[in-house]
Every structure is written in structure tokens, then in C-alpha cells.
Coordinates of C-alpha atoms and ligand atoms in Angstrom, one line a residue:
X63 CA -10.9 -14.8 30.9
X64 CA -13.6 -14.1 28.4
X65 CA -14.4 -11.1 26.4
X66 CA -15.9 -8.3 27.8
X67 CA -18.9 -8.5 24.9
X68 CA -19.3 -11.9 23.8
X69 CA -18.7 -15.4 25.6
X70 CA -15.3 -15.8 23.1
X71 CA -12.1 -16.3 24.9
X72 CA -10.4 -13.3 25.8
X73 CA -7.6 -12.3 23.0
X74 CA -6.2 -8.8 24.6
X75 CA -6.2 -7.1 28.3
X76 CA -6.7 -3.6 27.5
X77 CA -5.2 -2.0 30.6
X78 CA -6.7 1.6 29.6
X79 CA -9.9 1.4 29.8
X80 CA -9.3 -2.2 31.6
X81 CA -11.1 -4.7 29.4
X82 CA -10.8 -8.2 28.5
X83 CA -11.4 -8.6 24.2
X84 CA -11.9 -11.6 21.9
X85 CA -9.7 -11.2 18.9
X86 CA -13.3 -9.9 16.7
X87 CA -13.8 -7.0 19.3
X88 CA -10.1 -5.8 19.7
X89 CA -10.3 -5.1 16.1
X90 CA -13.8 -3.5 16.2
X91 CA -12.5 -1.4 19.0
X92 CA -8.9 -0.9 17.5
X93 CA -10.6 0.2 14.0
X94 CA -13.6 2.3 15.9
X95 CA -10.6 4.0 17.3
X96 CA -8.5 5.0 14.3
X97 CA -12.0 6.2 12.6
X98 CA -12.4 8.2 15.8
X99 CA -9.2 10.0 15.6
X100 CA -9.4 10.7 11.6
X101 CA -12.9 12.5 12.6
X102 CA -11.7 14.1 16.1
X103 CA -9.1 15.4 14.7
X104 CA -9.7 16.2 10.4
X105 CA -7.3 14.3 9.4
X106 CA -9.1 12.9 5.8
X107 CA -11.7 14.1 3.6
X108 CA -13.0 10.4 1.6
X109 CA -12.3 12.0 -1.6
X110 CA -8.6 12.9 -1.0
X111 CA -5.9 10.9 -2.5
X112 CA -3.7 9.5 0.5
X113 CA 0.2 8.2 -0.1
X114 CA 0.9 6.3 2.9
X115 CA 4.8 5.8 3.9
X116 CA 5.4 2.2 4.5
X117 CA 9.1 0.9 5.7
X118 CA 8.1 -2.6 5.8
X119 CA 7.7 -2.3 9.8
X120 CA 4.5 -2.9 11.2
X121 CA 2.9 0.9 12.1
X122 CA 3.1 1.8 8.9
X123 CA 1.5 -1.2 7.4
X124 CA -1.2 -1.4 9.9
X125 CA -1.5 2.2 9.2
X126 CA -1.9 1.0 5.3
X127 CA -4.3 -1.7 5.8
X128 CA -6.9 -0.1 8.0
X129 CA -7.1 3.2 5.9
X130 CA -7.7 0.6 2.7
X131 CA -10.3 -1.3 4.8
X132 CA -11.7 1.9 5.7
X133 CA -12.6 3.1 2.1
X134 CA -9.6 5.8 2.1
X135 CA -8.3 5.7 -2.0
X136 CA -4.7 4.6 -0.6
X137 CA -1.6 4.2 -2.6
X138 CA 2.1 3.3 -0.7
X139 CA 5.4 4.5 -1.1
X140 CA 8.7 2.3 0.3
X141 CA 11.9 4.4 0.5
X142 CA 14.9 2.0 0.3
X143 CA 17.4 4.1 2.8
X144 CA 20.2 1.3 1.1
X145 CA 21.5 0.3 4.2
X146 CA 22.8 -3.1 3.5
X147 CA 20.6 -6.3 4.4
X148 CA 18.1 -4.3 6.5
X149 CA 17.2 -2.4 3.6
X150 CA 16.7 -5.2 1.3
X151 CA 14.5 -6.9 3.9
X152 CA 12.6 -4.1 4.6
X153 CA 11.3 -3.8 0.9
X154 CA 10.9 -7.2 0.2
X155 CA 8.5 -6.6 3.0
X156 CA 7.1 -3.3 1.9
X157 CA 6.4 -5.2 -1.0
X158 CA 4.6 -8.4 0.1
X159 CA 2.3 -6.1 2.5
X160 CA 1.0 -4.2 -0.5
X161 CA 0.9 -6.9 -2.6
X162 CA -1.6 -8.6 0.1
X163 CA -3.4 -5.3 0.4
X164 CA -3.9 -4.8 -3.5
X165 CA -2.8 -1.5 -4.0
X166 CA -0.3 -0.1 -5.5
X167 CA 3.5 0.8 -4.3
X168 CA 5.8 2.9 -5.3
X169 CA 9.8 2.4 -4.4
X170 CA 12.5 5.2 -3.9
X171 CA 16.0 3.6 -3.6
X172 CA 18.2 6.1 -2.0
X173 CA 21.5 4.8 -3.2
X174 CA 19.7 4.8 -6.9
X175 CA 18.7 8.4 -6.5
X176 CA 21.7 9.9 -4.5
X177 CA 24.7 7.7 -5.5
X178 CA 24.9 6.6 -1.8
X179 CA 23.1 5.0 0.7
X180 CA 22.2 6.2 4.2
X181 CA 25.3 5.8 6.5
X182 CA 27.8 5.9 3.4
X183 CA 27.8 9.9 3.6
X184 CA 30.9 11.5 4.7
X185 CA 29.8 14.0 7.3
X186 CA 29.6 15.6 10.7
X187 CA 25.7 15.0 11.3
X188 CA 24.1 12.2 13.0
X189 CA 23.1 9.2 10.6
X190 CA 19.3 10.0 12.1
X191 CA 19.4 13.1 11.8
X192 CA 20.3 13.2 7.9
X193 CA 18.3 9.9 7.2
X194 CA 14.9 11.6 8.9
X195 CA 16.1 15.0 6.7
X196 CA 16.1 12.6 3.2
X197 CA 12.7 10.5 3.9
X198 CA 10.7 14.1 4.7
X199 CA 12.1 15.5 1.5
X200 CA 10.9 12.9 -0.6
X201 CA 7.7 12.0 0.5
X202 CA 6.7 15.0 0.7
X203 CA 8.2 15.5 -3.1
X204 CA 7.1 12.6 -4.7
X205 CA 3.6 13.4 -2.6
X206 CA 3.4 16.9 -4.1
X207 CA 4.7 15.9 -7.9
X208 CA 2.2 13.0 -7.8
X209 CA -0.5 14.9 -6.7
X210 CA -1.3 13.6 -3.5
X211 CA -3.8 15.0 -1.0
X212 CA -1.9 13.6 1.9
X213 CA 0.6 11.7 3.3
X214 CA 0.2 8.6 6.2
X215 CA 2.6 7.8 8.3
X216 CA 2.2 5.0 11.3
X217 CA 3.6 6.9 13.7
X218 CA 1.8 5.5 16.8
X219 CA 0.9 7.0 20.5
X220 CA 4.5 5.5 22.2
X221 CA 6.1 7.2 19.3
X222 CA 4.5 10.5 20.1
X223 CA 5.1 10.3 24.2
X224 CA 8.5 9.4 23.9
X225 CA 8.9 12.5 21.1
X226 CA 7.4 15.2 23.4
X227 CA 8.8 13.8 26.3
X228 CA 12.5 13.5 25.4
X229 CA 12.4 17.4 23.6
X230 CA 11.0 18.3 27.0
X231 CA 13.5 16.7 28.9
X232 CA 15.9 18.6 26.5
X233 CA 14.2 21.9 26.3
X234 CA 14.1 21.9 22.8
X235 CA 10.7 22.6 22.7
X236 CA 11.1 24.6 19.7
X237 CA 10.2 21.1 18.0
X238 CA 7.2 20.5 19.8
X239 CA 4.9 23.9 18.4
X240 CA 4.6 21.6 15.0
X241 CA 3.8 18.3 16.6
X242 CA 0.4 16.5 16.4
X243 CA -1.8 14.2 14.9
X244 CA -2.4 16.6 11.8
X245 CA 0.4 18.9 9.9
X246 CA -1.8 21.1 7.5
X247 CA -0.7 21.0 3.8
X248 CA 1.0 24.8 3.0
X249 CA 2.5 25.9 -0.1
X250 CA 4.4 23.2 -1.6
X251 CA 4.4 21.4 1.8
X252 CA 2.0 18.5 1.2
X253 CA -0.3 17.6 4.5
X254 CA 0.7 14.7 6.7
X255 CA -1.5 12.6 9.0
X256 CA -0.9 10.3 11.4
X257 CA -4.1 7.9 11.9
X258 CA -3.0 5.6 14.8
X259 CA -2.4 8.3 17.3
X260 CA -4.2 7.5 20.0
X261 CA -3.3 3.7 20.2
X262 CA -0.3 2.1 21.7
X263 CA 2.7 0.2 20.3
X264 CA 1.2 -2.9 22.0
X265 CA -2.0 -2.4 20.1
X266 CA -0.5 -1.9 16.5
X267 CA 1.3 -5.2 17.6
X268 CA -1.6 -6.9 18.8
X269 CA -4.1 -5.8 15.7
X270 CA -1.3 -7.1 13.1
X271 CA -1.6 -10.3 14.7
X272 CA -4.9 -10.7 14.9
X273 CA -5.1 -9.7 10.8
X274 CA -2.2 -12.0 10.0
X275 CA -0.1 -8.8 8.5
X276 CA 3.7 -9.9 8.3
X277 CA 6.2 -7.3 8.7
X278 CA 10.0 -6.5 10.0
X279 CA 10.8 -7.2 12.9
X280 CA 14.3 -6.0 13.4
X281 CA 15.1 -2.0 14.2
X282 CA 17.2 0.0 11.8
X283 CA 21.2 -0.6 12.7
X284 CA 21.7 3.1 13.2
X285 CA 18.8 3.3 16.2
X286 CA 20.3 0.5 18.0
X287 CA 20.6 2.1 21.7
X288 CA 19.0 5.3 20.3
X289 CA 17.5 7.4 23.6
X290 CA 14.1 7.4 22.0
X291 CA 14.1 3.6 23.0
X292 CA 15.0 4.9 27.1
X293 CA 12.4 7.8 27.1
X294 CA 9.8 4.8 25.6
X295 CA 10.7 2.2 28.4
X296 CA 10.3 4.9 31.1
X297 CA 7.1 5.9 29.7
X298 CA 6.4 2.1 29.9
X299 CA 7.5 1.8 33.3
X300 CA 4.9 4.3 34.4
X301 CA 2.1 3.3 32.0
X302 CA 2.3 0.1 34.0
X303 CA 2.0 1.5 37.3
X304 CA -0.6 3.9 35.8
X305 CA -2.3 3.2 32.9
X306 CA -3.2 5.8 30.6
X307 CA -0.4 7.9 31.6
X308 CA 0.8 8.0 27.8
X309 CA -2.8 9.3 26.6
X310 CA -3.4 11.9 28.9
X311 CA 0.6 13.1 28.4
X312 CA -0.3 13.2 24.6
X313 CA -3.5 15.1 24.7
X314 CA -2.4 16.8 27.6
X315 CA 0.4 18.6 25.3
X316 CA -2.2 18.8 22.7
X317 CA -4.2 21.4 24.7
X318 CA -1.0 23.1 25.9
X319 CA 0.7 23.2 22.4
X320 CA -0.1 26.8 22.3
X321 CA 2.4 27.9 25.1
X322 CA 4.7 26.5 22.3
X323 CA 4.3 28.4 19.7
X324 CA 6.0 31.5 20.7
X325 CA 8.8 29.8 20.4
X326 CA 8.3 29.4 16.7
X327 CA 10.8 31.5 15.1
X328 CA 9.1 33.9 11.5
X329 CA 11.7 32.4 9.2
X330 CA 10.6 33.8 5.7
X331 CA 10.5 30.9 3.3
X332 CA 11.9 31.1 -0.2
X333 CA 12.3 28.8 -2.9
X334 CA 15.4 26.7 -3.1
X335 CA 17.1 27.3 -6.7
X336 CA 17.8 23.7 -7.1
X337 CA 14.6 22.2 -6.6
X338 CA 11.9 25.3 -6.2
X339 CA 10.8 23.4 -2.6
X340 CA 10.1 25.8 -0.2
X341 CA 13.7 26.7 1.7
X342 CA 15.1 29.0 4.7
X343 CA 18.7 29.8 2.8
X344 CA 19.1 30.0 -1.1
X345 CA 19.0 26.0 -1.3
X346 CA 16.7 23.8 0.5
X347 CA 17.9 21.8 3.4
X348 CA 18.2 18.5 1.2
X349 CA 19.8 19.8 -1.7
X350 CA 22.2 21.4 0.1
X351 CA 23.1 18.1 2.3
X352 CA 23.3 15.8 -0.8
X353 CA 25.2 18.7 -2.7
X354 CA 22.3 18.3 -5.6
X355 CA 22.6 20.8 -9.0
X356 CA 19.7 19.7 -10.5
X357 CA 16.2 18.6 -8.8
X358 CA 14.7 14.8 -8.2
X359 CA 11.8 14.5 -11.1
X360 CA 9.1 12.2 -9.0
X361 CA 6.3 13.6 -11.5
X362 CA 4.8 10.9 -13.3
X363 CA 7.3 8.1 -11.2
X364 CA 4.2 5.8 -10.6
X365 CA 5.0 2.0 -10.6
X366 CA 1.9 -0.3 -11.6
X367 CA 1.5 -2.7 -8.7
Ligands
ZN681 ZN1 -16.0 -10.5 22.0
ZN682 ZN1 16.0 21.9 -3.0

């Protein structure tokens, strides 16, 4: 098959809209699209200062590499979650991406900061659970002590669908009032945007390829059988039988999120004692999990490239 523009072998079957593209027009369209949703939905000024998250897997440094070729002033930060051999591949990778991309990274190492790593934490609560707890807190930290505009993270349309999807299926749709492409900055909250939206896993896969970007390939330990990965094959299944099911879920919910914000409960925020982060109780969520008495400095924690 050739491309739907040019007389160039085809590269990619889009199968929403259904179009054949040679690897030069996938990206155009794949990088036309990512522009589209930064304007659509005002995610980034150009004169903001963006940190964008990168694991070392490939959303977040497809994420990375398109807001750099797009003019965005970028710099990345890796969070080492010190869980064993994934963790040092993961920043080994985080590291080689950045390098390739010329700007600068920063590394967090969890076990460094905290005394243990993720999954070496006596407690009750799911490893996810207290793992997704510990990377908010401190991006959003080292985002608001380093003066960051924004934070980027690759979270991707598959991500999204299966997110809405499985808190429907569970009713817990007090999540769902604060999901979205854009989470406006608040406070001491810094903002956090997620550029690649509107495009599928498949197409983050596809555009890495096609702009030789190596990443990790392997999932976390602890979301091995996670039943994220079920509500994303469903969501799969049906994108297959109907394509563009997942976009017009997403956007669907995104003109309904409304009916979802009753649901948001007036919790009065103070400032945690430990940290002076914005907090529900005396201490913040995070101190109070990792049992902290004094705060994590990240002012000034900027590592040359
Ligand atoms: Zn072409
Ligand atoms: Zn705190």
C-alpha cells in the first residue's frame, strides 16, 4: 500500500480516520496532532518553563522529544522508585533519551530520599497506590521549588479510556471530576499537562520508531496483571471492531465532566506542618505516609546535563 499523500510506501494503517502513511507523514500528522491538542485545549504558553516526567518508558519520552522539537524550553525529571533491576534500567534509559535530546535531567532516587524503595514499605496500602502517592508529591515539589511553569507527563489516549472507563465500571467517579488533558496550576499545586492526549498507545509506539527513540520495554513488576491492563484490552477489542471508540469515549466524558463535579467534595485545604504543601489533615498525604519530620529541599536540586 502506498501513502495516502505521497507515492512512498505506506509505513502505518491509521484505522481512525482510515489512512495509509509513509513514515515522513505519520509524523507530520502525529506532530500536527499533539500541536492541536496543546492549542485545543491551553495546555502551554511558549514562554513557560515545562518539567516533563520521564520513567524511561516510551510516552513520556515521546512526550519529551516532541515538546523539544516543538520549541517548548523543556527540562526532564527521572524518579528512580528503587525497585531493584527495573529501576536501574529505567534510568539508565531516562538518561540516554535526554542525553540524545540535549536537555537537561534531573534524577530523584526514592530509596536516596526516603531510606526505602517502593515495595520495601511495611504497610496496608497497595504498592500502586503509595508509589502513584510518592511520584505526584515530588514532581509537583521539585516542579514548584524549581520554579516550573508546568509539568508533562506522557500519559496517552489508551491510558485515559482505560482510567475513565474502569472508575466508571467502579463508580468511583469521584476521581473522574479532576481528569483531563489540563489540571490548572492552584496554590502550591503546580499545573500538569498531558500533550499526547488524543493519540493512541499504537501511535506513541509507532512515532518512537519512526524517530529511532529507545526506551523500556518491560512494565513495572508491581502492575504485572494490574486491571488497568483488562479495561485497555477491552477497550481494544472494541476499538477494533469500531474504530474511534476510544476518542469519542474520551471527549465524550470531556463534555459530560460536569455531571461529575457534584461529586467533588469542599475539603478546605491547609498547609501540612512538615512540608507547608497544601494538605486535607494537619500533615500532607506524603509526609504522613513516609512518616517525614522535616521537608524534602528540591530548591536549587538542578543537575547540569
Ligand atoms: Zn507520504
Ligand atoms: Zn507534607
Amino acid at each position: 500500500m502506498r501513502c495516502k499523500f505521497c507515492e512512498r510506501p505506506a509505513f502505518i494503517k491509521l484505522h481512525y480516520p482510515k489512512m495509509y502513511l509513509c513514515e515522513e507523514h505519520f509524523k507530520e500528522y502525529f506532530e500536527r496532532k499533539v500541536k492541536r491538542t496543546i492549542e485545543r485545549y491551553k495546555l502551554l504558553r511558549p514562554d513557560e518553563r515545562i518539567l516533563v516526567v520521564v520513567s524511561g518508558g516510551k510516552d513520556s519520552a515521546v512526550t519529551a522529544y516532541i515538546l523539544k522539537k516543538l520549541g517548548y524550553n523543556i527540562e526532564c525529571l527521572h524518579i528512580n522508585l528503587g525497585i531493584g533491576e527495573y529501576s536501574e534500567k529505567s534510568e539508565s534509559y531516562a538518561k540516554k533519551q535526554c542525553e540524545a535530546l540535549g536537555v537537561p535531567l534531573h534524577i530523584v532516587r526514592v530509596r536516596e530520599l526516603l531510606g526505602k524503595g517502593i515495595g520495601e514499605v511495611k504497610t496496608r496500602r497497595a504498592v500502586c497506590s503509595y508509589c502513584g502517592l510518592t511520584k505526584r508529591y515530588i514532581f509537583n515539589k521539585f516542579a514548584h521549588d524549581n520554579g516550573f511553569n508546568a509539568v508533562a507527563t506522557g500519559h496517552n489516549l489508551d491510558d485515559e479510556a482505560s482510567f475513565i472507563f474502569a472508575n466508571l465500571m467502579n463508580w468511583n467517579t469521584q476521581y473522574l471530576a479532576k481528569q483531563g488533558p489540563l489540571l490548572p496550576g492552584e496554590g502550591k499545586f503546580v499545573k500538569k499537562v498531558k500533550p499526547l492526549y488524543e493519540l493512541t498507545e499504537r501511535e506513541v509506539v509507532a512515532y518512537a520508531l519512526a524517530n529511532g527513540i529507545k526506551y523500556m520495554v518491560e512494565e513495572c513488576p508491581y502492575a504485572r496483571g494490574a486491571t488497568t491492563l483488562e479495561y485497555k484490552a477491552i477497550l481494544n477489542e472494541m476499538e477494533e471492531k469500531r474504530p474511534g471508540t476510544k476518542i469519542n469515549f474520551v471527549k465524550g466524558f470531556l463534555r459530560k465532566k460536569k455531571l461529575f463535579e457534584a461529586e467533588l467534595q469542599e475539603v478546605e485545604l491547609k498547609e501540612c506542618r512538615i512540608c507547608g504543601m497544601p494538605a486535607q489533615g494537619k500533615k500532607c498525604s506524603f509526609c504522613n505516609f513516609w512518616g517525614l519530620e522535616k521537608p524534602l529541599e528540591f530548591n536549587g536540586r538542578i543537575t547540569p546535563p
